[in-house]
mmCIF file of C-alpha atoms in Angstrom:
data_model
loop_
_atom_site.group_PDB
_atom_site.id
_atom_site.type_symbol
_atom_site.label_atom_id
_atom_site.label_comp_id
_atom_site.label_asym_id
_atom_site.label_seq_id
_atom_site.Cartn_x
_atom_site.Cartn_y
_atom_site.Cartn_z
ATOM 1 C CA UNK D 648 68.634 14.659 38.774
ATOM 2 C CA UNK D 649 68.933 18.599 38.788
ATOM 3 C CA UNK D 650 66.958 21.624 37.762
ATOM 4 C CA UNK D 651 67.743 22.404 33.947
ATOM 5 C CA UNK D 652 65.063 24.787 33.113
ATOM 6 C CA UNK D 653 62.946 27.490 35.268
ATOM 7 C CA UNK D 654 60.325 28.764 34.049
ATOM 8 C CA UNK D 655 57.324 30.821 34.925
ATOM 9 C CA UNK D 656 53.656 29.688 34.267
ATOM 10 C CA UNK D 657 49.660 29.258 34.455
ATOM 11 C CA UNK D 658 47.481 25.943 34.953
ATOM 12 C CA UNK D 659 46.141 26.872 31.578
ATOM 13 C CA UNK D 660 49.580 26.807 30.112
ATOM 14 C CA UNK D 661 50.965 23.935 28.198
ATOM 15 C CA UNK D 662 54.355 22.472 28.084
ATOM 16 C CA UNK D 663 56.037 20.402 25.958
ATOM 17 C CA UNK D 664 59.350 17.962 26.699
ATOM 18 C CA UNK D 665 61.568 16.669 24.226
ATOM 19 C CA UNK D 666 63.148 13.151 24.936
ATOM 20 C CA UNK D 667 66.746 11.843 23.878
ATOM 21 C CA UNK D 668 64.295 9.122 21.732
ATOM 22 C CA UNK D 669 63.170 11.948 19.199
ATOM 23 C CA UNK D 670 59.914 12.406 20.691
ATOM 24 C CA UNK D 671 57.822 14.879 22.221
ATOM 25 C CA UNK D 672 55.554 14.842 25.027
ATOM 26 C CA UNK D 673 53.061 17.435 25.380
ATOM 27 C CA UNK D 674 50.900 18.220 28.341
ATOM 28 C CA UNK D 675 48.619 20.759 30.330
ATOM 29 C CA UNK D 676 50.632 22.129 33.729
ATOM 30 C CA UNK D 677 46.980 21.623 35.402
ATOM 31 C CA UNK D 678 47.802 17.919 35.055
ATOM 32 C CA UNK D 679 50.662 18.283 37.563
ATOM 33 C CA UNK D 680 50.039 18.405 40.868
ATOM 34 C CA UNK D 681 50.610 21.963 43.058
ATOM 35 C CA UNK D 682 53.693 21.222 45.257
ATOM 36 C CA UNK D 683 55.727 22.905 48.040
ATOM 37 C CA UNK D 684 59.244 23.690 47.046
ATOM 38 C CA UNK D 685 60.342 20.864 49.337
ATOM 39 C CA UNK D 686 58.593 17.843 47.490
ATOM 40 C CA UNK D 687 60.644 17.243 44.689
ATOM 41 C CA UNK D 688 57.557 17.190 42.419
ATOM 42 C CA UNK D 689 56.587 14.879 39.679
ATOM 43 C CA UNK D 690 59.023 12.180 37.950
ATOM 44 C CA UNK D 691 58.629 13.824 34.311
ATOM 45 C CA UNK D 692 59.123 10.479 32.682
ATOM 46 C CA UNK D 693 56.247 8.682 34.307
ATOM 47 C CA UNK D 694 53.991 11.281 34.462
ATOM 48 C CA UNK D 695 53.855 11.289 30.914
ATOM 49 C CA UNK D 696 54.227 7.931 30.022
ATOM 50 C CA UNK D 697 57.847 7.910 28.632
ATOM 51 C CA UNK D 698 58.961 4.488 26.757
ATOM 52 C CA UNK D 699 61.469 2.676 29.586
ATOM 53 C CA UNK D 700 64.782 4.091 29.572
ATOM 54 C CA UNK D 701 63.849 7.382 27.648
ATOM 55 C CA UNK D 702 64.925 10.822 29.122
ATOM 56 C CA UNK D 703 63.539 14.050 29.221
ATOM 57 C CA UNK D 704 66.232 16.063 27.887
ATOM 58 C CA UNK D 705 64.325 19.706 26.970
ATOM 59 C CA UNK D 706 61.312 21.512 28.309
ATOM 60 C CA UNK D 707 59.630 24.445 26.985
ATOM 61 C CA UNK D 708 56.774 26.499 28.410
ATOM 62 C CA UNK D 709 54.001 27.648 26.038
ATOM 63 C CA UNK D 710 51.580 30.351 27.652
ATOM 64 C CA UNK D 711 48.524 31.399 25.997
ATOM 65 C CA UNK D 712 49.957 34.582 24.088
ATOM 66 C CA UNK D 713 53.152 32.423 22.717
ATOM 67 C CA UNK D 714 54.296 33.715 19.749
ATOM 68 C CA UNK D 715 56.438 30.809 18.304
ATOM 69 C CA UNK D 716 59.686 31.140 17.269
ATOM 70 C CA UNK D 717 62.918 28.308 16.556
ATOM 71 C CA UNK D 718 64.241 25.283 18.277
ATOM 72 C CA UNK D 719 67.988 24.591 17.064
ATOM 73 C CA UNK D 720 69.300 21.156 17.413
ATOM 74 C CA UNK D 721 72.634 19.863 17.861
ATOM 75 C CA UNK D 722 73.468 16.534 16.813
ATOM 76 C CA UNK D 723 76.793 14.454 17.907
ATOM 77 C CA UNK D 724 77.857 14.363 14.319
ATOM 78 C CA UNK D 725 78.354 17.883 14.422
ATOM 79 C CA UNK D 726 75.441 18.858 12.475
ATOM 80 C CA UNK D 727 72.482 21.154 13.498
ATOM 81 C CA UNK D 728 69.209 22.088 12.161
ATOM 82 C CA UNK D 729 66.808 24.919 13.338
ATOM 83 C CA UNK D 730 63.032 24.388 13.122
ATOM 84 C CA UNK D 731 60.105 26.631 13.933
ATOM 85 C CA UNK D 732 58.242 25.647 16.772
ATOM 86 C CA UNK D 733 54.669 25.442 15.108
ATOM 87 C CA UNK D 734 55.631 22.091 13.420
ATOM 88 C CA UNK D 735 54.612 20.910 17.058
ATOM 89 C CA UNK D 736 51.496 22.240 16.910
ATOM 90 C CA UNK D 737 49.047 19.780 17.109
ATOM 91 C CA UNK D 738 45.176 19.787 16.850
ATOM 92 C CA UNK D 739 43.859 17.195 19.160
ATOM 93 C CA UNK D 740 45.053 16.771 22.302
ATOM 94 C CA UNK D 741 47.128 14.068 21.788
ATOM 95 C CA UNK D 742 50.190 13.924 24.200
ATOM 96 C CA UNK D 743 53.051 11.826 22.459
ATOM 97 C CA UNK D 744 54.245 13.426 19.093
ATOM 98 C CA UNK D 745 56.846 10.766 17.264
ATOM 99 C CA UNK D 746 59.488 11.799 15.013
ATOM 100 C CA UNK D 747 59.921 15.498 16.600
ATOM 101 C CA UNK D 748 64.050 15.667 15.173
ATOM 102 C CA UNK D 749 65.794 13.643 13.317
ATOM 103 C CA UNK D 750 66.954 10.543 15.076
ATOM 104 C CA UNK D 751 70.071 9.570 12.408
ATOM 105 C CA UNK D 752 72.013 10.977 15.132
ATOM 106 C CA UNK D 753 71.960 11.026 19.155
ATOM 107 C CA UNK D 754 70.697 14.272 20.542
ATOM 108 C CA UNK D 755 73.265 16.513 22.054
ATOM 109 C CA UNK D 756 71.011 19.514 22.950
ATOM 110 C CA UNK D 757 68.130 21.435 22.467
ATOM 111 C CA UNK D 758 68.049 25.030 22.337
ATOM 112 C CA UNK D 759 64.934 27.315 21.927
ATOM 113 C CA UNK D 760 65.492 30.717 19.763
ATOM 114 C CA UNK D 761 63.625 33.652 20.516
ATOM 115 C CA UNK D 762 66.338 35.380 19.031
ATOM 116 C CA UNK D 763 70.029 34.699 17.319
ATOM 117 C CA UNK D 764 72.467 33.887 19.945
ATOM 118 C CA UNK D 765 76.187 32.365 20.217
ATOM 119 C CA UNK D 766 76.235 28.782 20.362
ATOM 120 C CA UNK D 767 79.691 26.603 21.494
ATOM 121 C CA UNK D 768 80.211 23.316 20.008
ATOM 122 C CA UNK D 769 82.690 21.356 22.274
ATOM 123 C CA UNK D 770 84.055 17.465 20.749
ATOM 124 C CA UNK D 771 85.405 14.935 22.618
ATOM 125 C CA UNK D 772 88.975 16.134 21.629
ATOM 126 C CA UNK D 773 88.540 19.344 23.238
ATOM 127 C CA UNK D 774 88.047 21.339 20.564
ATOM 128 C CA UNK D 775 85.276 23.886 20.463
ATOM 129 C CA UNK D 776 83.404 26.143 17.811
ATOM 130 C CA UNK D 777 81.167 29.318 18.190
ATOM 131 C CA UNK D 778 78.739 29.714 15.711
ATOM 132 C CA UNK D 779 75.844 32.064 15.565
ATOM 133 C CA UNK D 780 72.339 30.307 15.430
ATOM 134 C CA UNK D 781 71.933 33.135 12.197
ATOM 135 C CA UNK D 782 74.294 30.766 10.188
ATOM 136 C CA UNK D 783 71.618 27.572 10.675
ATOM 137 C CA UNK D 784 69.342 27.560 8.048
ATOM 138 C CA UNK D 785 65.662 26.660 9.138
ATOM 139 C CA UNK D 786 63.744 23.325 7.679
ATOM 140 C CA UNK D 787 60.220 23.362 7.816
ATOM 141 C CA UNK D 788 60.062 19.473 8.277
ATOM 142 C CA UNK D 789 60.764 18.061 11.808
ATOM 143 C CA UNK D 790 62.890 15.006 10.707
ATOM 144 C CA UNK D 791 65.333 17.113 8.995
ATOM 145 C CA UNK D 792 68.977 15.873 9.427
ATOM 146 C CA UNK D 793 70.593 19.369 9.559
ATOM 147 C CA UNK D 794 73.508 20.678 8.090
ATOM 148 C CA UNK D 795 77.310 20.287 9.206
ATOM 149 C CA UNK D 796 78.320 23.306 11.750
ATOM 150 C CA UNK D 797 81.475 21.439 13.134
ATOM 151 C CA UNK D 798 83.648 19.128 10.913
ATOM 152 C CA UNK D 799 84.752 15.712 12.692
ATOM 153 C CA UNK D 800 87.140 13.265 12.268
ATOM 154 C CA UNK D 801 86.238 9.716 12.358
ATOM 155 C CA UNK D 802 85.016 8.374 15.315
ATOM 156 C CA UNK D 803 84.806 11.873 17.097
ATOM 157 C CA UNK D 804 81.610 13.361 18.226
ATOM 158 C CA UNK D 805 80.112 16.364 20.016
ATOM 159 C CA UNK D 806 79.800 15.827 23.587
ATOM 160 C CA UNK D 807 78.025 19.195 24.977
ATOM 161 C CA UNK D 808 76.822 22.301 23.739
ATOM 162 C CA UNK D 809 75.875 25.632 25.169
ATOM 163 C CA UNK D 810 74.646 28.974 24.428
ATOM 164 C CA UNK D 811 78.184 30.940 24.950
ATOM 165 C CA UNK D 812 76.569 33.343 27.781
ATOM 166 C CA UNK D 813 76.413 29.847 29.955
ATOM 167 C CA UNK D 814 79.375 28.437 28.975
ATOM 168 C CA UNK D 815 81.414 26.799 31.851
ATOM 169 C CA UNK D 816 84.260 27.444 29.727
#
């Protein structure tokens, strides 16, 4: 396990984590319990009730004066898709939201858009792509399949993807 995401908050705030399942899980930080640095706080996946094996594999912190903007999502066929974040919205308080991307593809990463930024591509032959989130064109439904950013050969997928400023490469 590591730390993959920081950021700031309220108990009144509410947060919602996407899994590698095509789900979303949506909760209250109240519900989580106030701990010191040193306790390694709560397991993400059983707090929330995650189906067995599922992973939490984005988080993203929604205070009270949010103004929603895009999640882009990168898919291991090489396609992406960019979709606002108020097709999460939800009025009850339910915490599980099914079909939250499109699952005709594994999940390679999640990315949240406040504004355009750089995003590298890598495949598992080492090749690499930047692209500019400006170039992904926005669907308003959640289950859309996206459109091809990187081509691929048969059999080859995209293994990671970054925004370029945190690029190990």
């Amino acid at each position: 396990d590591s730390i993959r995401t920081v950021e700031d908050g309220e108990n009144r705030n509410n947060v919602v984590f996407f899994s590698d399942r095509a789900q979303a899980y949506k909760a209250k930080l109240s519900d989580f319990d106030s701990t010191k640095a040193s306790a390694l706080g709560d397991y993400i996946p059983s707090k929330l009730s995650f189906d067995q094996g599922e992973k939490a594999i984005f988080m993203k912190l929604i205070p009270e004066n949010f103004v929603p903007k895009n999640l882009v999502f990168i898919f291991e066929n090489g396609k992406g898709v960019k979709i606002p974040m108020e097709k999460y919205e939800t009025k009850s308080n339910r915490r599980k939201l099914t079909g939250a991307y499109s699952s005709a593809s594994p999940i390679v990463a999640i990315f949240y858009e406040d504004e355009p930024f750089n995003l590298v591509m890598i495949s598992d032959t080492n090749r690499a792509i930047n692209i500019s989130t400006k170039l992904i064109p926005e669907k308003t439904t959640r289950t859309a399949g996206g459109v091809t950013l990187f081509n691929l050969k048969k059999g080859q997928k995209i293994v990671s993807a970054y925004k370029d400023s945190e690029c190990p490469f």
